[in-house]
Each structure stands twice: as C-alpha cells, then as structure tokens.
Backbone as JSON, one array per atom type, in Angstrom:
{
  "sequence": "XXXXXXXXXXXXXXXXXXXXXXXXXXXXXXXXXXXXXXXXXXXXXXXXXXXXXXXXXXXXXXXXXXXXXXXXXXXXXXXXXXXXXXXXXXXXXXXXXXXXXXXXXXXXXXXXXXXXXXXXXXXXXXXXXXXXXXXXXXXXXXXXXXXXXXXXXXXXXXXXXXXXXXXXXXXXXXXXXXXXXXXX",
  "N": [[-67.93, -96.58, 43.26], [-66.4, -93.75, 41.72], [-62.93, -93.01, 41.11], [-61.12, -90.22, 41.07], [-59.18, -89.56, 37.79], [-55.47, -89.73, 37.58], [-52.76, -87.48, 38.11], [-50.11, -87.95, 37.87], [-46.18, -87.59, 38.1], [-43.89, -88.78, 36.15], [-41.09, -90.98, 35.14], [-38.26, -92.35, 33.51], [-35.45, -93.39, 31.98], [-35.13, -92.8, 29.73], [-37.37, -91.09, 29.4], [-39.92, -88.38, 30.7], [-42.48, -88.24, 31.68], [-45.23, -86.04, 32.57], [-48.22, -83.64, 34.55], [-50.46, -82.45, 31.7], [-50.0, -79.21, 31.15], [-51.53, -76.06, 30.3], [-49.58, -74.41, 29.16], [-48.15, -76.47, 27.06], [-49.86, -76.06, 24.8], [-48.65, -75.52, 22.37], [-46.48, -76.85, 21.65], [-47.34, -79.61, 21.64], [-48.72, -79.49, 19.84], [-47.4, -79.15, 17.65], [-46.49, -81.37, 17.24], [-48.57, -83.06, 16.74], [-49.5, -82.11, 13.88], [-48.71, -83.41, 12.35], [-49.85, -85.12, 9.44], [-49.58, -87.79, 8.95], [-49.33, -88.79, 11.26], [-51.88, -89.46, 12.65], [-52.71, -91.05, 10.11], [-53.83, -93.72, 10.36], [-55.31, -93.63, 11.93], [-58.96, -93.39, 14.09], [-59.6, -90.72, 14.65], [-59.06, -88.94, 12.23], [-58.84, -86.61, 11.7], [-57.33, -84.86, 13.11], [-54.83, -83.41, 12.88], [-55.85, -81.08, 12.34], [-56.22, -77.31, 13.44], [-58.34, -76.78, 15.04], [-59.72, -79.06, 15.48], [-57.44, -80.32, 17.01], [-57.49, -78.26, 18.98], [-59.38, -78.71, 20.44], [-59.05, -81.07, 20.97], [-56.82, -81.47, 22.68], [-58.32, -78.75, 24.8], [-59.91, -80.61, 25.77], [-58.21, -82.79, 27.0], [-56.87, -81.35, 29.05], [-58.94, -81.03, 30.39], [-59.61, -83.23, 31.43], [-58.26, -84.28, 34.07], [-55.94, -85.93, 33.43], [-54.39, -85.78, 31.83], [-51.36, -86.32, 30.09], [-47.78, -84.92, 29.31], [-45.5, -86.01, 27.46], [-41.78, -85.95, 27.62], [-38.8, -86.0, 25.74], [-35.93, -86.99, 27.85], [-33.07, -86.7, 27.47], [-32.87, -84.17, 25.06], [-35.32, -82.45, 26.34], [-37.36, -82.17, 24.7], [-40.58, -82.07, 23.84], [-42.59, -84.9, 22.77], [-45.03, -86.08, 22.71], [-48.29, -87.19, 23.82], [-50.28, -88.67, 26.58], [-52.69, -90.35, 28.32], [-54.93, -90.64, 31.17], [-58.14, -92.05, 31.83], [-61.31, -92.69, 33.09], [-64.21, -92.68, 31.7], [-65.16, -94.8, 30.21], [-64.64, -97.18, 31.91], [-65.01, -99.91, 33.9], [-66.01, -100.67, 37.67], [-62.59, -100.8, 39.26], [-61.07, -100.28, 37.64], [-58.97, -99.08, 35.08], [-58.09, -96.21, 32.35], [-56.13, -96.06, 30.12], [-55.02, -94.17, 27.37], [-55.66, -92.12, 24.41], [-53.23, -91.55, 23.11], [-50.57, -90.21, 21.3], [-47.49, -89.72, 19.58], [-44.63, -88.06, 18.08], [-43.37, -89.04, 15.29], [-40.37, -89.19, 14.87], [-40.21, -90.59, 17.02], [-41.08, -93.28, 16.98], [-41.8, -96.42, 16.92], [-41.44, -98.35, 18.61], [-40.01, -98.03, 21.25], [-40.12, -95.91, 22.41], [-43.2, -95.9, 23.0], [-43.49, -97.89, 24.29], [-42.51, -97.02, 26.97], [-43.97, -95.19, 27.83], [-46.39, -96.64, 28.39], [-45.47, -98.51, 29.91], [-44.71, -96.91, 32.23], [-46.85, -95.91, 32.65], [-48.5, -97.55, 32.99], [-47.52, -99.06, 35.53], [-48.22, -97.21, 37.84], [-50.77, -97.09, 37.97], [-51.12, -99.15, 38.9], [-49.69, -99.48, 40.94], [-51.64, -97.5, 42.53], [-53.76, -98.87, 43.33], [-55.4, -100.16, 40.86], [-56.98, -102.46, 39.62], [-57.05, -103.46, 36.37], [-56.08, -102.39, 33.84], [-57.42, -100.48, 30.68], [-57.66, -100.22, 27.28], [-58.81, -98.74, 24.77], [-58.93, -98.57, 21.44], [-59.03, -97.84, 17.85], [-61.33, -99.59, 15.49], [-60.26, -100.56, 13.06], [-57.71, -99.38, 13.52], [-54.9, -100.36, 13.02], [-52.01, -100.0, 13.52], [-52.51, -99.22, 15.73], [-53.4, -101.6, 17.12], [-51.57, -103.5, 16.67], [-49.52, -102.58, 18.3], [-50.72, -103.06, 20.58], [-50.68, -105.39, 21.36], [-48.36, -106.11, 20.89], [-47.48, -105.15, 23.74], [-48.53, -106.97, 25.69], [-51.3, -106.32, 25.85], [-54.27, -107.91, 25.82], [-57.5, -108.71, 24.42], [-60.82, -108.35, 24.85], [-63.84, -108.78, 24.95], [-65.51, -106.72, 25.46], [-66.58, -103.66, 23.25], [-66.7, -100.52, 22.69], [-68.49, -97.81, 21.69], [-67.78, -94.12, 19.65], [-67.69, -90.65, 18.88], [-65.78, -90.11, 16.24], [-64.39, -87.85, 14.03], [-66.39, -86.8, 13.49], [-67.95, -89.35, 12.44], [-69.46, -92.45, 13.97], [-68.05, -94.46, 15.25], [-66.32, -97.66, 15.89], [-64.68, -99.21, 18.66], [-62.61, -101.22, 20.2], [-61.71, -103.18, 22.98], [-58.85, -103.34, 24.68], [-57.58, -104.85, 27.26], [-55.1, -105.16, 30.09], [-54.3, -106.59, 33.34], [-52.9, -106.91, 36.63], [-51.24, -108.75, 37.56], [-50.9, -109.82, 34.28], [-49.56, -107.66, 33.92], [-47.22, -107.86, 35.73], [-46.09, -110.1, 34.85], [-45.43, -110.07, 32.48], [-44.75, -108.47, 29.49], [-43.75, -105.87, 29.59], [-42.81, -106.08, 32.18], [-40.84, -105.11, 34.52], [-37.16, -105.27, 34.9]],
  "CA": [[-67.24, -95.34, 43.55], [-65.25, -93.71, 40.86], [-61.82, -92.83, 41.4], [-60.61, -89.31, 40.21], [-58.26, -89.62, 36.98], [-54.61, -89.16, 37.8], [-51.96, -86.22, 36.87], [-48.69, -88.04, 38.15], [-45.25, -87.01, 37.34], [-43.51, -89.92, 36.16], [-39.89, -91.1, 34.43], [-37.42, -93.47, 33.46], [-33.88, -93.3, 31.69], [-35.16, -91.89, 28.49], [-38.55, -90.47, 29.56], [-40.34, -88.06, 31.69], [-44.16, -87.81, 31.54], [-45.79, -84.98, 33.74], [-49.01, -83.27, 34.24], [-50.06, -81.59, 31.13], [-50.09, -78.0, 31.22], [-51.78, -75.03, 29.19], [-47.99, -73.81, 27.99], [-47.96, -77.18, 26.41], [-50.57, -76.42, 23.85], [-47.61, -74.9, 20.97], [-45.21, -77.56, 21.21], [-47.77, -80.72, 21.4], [-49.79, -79.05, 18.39], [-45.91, -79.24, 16.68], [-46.28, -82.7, 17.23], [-49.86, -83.45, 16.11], [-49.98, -81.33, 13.25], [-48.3, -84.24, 11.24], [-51.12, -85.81, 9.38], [-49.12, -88.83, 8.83], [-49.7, -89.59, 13.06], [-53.11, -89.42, 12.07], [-53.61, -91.72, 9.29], [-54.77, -94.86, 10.57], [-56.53, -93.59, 13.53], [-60.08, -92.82, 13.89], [-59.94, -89.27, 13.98], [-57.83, -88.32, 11.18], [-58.66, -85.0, 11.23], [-56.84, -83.95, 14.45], [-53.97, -82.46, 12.67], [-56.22, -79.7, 12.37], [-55.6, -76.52, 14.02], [-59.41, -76.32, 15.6], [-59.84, -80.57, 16.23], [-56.48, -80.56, 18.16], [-57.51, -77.04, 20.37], [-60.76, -79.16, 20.99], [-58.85, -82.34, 21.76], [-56.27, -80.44, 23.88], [-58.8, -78.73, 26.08], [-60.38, -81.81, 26.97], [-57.09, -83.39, 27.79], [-56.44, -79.97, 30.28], [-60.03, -80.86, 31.5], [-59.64, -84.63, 32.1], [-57.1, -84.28, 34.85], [-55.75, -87.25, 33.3], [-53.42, -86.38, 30.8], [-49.61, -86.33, 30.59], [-47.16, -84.44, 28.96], [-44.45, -86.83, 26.96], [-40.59, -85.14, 27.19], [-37.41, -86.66, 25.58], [-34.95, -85.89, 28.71], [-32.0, -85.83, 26.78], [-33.19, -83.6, 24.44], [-35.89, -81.57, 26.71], [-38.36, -81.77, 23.72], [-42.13, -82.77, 24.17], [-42.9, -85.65, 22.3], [-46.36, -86.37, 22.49], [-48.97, -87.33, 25.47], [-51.26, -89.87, 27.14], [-53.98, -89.9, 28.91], [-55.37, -91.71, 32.32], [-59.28, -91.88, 31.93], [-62.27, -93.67, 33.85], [-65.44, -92.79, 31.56], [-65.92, -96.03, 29.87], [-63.95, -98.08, 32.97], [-65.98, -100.89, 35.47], [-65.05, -101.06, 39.13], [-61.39, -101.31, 39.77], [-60.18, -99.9, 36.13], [-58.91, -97.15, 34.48], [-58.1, -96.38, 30.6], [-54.75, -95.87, 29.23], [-55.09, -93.95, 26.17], [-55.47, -90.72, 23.42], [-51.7, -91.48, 22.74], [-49.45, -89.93, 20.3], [-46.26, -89.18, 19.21], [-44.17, -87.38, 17.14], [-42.77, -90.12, 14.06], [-39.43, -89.64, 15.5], [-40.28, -91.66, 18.13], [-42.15, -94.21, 16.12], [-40.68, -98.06, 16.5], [-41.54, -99.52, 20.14], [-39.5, -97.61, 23.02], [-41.17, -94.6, 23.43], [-44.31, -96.23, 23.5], [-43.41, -99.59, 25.7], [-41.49, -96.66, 28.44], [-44.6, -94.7, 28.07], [-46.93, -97.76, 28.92], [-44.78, -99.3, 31.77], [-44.6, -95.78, 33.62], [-48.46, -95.47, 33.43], [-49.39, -99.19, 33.81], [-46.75, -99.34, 36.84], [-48.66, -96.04, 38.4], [-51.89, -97.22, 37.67], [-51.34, -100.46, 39.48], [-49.61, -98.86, 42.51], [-53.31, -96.59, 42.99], [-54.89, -100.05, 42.99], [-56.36, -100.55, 39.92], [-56.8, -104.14, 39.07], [-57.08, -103.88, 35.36], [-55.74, -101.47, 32.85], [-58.0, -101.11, 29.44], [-57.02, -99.49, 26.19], [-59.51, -98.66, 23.38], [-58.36, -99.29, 19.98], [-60.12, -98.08, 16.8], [-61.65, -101.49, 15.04], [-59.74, -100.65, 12.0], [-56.52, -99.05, 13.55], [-54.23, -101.92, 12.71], [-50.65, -99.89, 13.9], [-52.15, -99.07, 17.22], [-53.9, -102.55, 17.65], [-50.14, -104.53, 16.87], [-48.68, -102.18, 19.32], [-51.16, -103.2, 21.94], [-51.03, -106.79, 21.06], [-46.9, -106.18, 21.61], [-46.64, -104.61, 25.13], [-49.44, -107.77, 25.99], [-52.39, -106.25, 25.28], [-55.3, -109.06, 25.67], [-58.36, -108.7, 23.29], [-61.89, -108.52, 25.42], [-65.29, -108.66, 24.11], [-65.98, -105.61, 25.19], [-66.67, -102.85, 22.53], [-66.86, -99.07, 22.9], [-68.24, -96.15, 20.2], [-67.27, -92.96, 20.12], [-67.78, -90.45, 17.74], [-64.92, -89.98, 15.58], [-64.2, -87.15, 12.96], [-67.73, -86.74, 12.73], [-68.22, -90.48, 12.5], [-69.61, -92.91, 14.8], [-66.52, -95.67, 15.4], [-66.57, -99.17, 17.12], [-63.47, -99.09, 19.38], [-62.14, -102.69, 20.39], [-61.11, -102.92, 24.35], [-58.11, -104.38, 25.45], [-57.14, -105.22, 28.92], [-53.64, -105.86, 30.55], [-54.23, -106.91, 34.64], [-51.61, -106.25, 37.73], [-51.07, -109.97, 36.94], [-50.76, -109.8, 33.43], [-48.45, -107.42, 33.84], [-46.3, -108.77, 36.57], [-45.66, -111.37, 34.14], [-45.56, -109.86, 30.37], [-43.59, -107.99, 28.19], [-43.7, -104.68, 30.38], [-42.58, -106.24, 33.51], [-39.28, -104.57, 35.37], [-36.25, -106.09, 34.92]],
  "C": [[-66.23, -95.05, 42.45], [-63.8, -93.07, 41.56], [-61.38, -91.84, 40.25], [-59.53, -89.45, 39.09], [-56.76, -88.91, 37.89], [-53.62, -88.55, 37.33], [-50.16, -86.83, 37.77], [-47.58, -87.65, 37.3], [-44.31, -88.52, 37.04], [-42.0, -89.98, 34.93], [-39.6, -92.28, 34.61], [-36.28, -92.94, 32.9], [-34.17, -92.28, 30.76], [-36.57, -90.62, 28.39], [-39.27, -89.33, 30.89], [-42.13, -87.83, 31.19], [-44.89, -87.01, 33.21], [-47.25, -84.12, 33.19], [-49.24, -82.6, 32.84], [-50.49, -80.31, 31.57], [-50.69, -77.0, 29.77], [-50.5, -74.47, 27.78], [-47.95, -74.88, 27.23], [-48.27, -77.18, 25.26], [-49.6, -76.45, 22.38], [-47.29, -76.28, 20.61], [-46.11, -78.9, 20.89], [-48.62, -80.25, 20.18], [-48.37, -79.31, 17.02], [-46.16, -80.17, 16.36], [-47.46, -83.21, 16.19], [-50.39, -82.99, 14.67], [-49.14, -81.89, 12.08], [-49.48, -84.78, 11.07], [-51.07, -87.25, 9.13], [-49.46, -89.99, 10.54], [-51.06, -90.29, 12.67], [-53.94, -90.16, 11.39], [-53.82, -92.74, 9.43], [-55.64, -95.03, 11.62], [-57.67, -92.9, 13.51], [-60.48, -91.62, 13.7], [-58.71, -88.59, 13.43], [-57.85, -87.66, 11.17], [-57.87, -84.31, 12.63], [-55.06, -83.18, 14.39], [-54.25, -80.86, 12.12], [-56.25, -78.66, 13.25], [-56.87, -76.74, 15.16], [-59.99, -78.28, 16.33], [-58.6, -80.36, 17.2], [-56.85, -79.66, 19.12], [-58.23, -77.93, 20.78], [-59.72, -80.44, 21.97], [-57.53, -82.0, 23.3], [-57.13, -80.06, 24.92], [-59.19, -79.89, 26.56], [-59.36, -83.09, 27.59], [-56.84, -82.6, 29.19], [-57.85, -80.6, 31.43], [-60.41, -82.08, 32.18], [-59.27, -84.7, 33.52], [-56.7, -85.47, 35.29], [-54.5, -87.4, 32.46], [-52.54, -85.78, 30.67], [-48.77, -85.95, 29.28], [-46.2, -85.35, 28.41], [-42.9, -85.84, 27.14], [-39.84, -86.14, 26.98], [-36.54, -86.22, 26.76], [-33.76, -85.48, 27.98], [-32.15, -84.72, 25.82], [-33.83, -82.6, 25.01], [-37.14, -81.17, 25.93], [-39.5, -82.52, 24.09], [-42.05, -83.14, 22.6], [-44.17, -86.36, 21.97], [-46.89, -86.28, 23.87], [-49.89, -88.19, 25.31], [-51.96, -89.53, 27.86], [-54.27, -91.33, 29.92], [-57.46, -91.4, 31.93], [-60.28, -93.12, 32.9], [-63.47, -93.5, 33.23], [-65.84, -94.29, 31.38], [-65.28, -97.22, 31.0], [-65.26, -98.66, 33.62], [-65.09, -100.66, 36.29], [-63.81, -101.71, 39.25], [-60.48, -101.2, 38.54], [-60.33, -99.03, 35.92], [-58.57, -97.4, 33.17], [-56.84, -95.4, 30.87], [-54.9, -95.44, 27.64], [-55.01, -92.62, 25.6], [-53.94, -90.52, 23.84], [-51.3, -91.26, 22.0], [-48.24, -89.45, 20.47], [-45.48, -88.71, 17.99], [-43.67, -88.91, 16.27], [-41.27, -90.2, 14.37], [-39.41, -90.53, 16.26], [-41.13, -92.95, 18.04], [-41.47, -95.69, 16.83], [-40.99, -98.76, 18.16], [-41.18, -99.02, 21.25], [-40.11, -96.96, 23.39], [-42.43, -95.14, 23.66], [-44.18, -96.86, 24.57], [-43.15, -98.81, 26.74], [-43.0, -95.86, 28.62], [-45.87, -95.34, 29.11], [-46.6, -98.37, 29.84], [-45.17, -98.69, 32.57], [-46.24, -95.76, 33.96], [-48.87, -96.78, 33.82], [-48.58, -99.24, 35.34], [-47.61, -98.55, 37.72], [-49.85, -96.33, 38.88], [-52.33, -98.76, 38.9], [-51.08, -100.44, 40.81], [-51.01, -98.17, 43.05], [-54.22, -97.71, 43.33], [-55.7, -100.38, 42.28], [-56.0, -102.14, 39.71], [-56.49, -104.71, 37.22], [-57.11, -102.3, 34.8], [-56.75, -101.62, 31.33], [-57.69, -99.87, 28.46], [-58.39, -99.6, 24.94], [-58.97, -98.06, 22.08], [-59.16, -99.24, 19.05], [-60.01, -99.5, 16.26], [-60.42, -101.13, 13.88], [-58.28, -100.12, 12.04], [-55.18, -100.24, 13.77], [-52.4, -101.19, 13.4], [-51.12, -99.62, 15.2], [-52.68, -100.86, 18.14], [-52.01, -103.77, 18.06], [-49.19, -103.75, 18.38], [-48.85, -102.49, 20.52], [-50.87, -104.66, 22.23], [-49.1, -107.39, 22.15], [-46.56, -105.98, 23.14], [-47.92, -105.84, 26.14], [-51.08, -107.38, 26.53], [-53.5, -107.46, 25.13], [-57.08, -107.76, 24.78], [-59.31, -108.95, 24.11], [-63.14, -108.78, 24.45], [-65.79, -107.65, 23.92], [-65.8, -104.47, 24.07], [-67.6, -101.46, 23.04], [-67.37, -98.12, 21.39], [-68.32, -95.26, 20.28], [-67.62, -92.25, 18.59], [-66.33, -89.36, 17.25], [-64.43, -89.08, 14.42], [-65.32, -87.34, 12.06], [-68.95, -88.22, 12.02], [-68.38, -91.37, 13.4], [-68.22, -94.09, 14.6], [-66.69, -96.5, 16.0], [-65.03, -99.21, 17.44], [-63.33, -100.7, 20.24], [-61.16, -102.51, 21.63], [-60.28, -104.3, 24.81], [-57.75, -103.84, 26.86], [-55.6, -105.59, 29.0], [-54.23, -105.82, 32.91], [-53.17, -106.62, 35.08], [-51.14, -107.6, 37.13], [-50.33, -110.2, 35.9], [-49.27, -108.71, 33.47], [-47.23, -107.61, 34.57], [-45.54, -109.55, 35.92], [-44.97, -111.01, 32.95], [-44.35, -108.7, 29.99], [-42.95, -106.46, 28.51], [-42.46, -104.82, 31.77], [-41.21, -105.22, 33.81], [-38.34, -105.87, 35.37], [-35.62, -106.95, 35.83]]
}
C-alpha cells in the first residue's frame, strides 16, 4: 500500500517549512537561479529559467514538497521534498533540496532534516532514504554528517539530459533516535 506524500507545516527556532505554493515560484527561482547551487549536482542546468519551471511544477504536483522560510527574516530560502516513487514498504524519500549559499554550512540543512525526519517518523515510516548523485561529493558529506548510512541500493534518473546513478542512503526511527539529529 503506498502512502500519499506529505505537505506538513513544520518549524523550529530558526525555521519554518510549509506546503509549497504556486506564489512561491518568483522567490524560490531567486534562489535557484545561482548556478553555483548547481555545480556539483546532477542536474546542473536547473538554474535555468525553463529546467527550474519544469522542476517547480513537479514539486506543486508531488504533494510532497516544502517551502524553506528564514523566520527572522521572512525570506524563502530554498525547499525539500517528501517523495515515495523509488521507496519499499514502510519508507519515504527525503530529498530535491536546495538552498540559497547564504545558508550554506550545516544549520539550515541539519533543522531542515530533523523537522522532516521527525515528521516522517511520527506518520510511521520506518526508514527515511535520500538519493545522492554518485559523484555529488558536497551533498554526499552532508548526508554522511546528519548520519546518513550508505545502502547498496542504487537509483538512475535522468539528469540534465543524462542518465545518472544516484547512491541511496538510509537513516531509520532508530538510527535516528540515536544520531546526530536526535532532540536535545
């Protein structure tokens, strides 16, 4: 049985992540339309005006993926995504994450990753999984950091017109109970 993707509204001190919305498209295209986000991830070309509309709608059409805001600030920062295509029984996918380069360095990601792994684990999923281009080496250390485990499994996708081998990590309720995420 699959289990519909979810559009929760979710926060912490520095963060709010909420459904995304159509009005969003301006301000997260602000974001994406650095090509620097871009350059070690499989589809480099999505600081283009016509790859991001594409990758946009199918974020709108997931009804999976989440709006990033700074609260103090009020500014959208990027967005994430809940998915279940490539998931087995009792998992969901954590992923198509970015952010603006302001927010580069570990917090915004790790607060982004808690709120959805925490969410994800309340719905009853047993196991969280993250796909990871093979060759994206700043999003693989990041996954590796918030305890990210390394499977066998492999995913491909096609990528800025290129087929891609995508490298699936896992984090468990378990795993995270325990790891580098946990609640204080």
């Amino acid at each position: 049985m699959m289990v519909p993707p979810m559009q929760p509204t979710l926060s912490d001190e520095r963060l709010l992540l909420r459904p995304m919305e159509t009005g969003d498209r301006e301000a997260l295209f602000a974001v994406a339309s650095d090509r620097e986000i871009w350059a070690m991830h499989p589809a480099h070309d999505r600081w283009q005006a016509p790859v991001f509309a594409k990758f946009f709608e199918e974020g709108l059409a997931s009804n999976g993926a989440l709006t990033g805001i700074d609260r103090a600030t009020g500014r959208i920062i990027g967005s994430s995504r809940y998915d279940i295509r490539v998931c087995q029984t009792g998992e969901v996918e954590i992923g198509w994450t970015y952010l603006g380069r302001d927010y580069w360095g570990g917090m915004w990601n790790r607060s982004i990753k808690r709120l959805m792994l925490a969410e994800a684990f309340k719905a009853g999923f047993h196991t969280v999984i993250f796909l990871v281009g093979e060759s994206n080496m700043r999003s693989r250390r990041a996954m590796e950091k918030i305890g990210g485990k390394l499977t066998e499994r492999r995913q491909r996708w096609e990528m800025a017109g290129i087929p891609t081998d995508h490298l699936i990590y896992a984090i468990t309720c378990d795993d995270f109970a325990a790891g580098p995420l946990a609640a204080p």
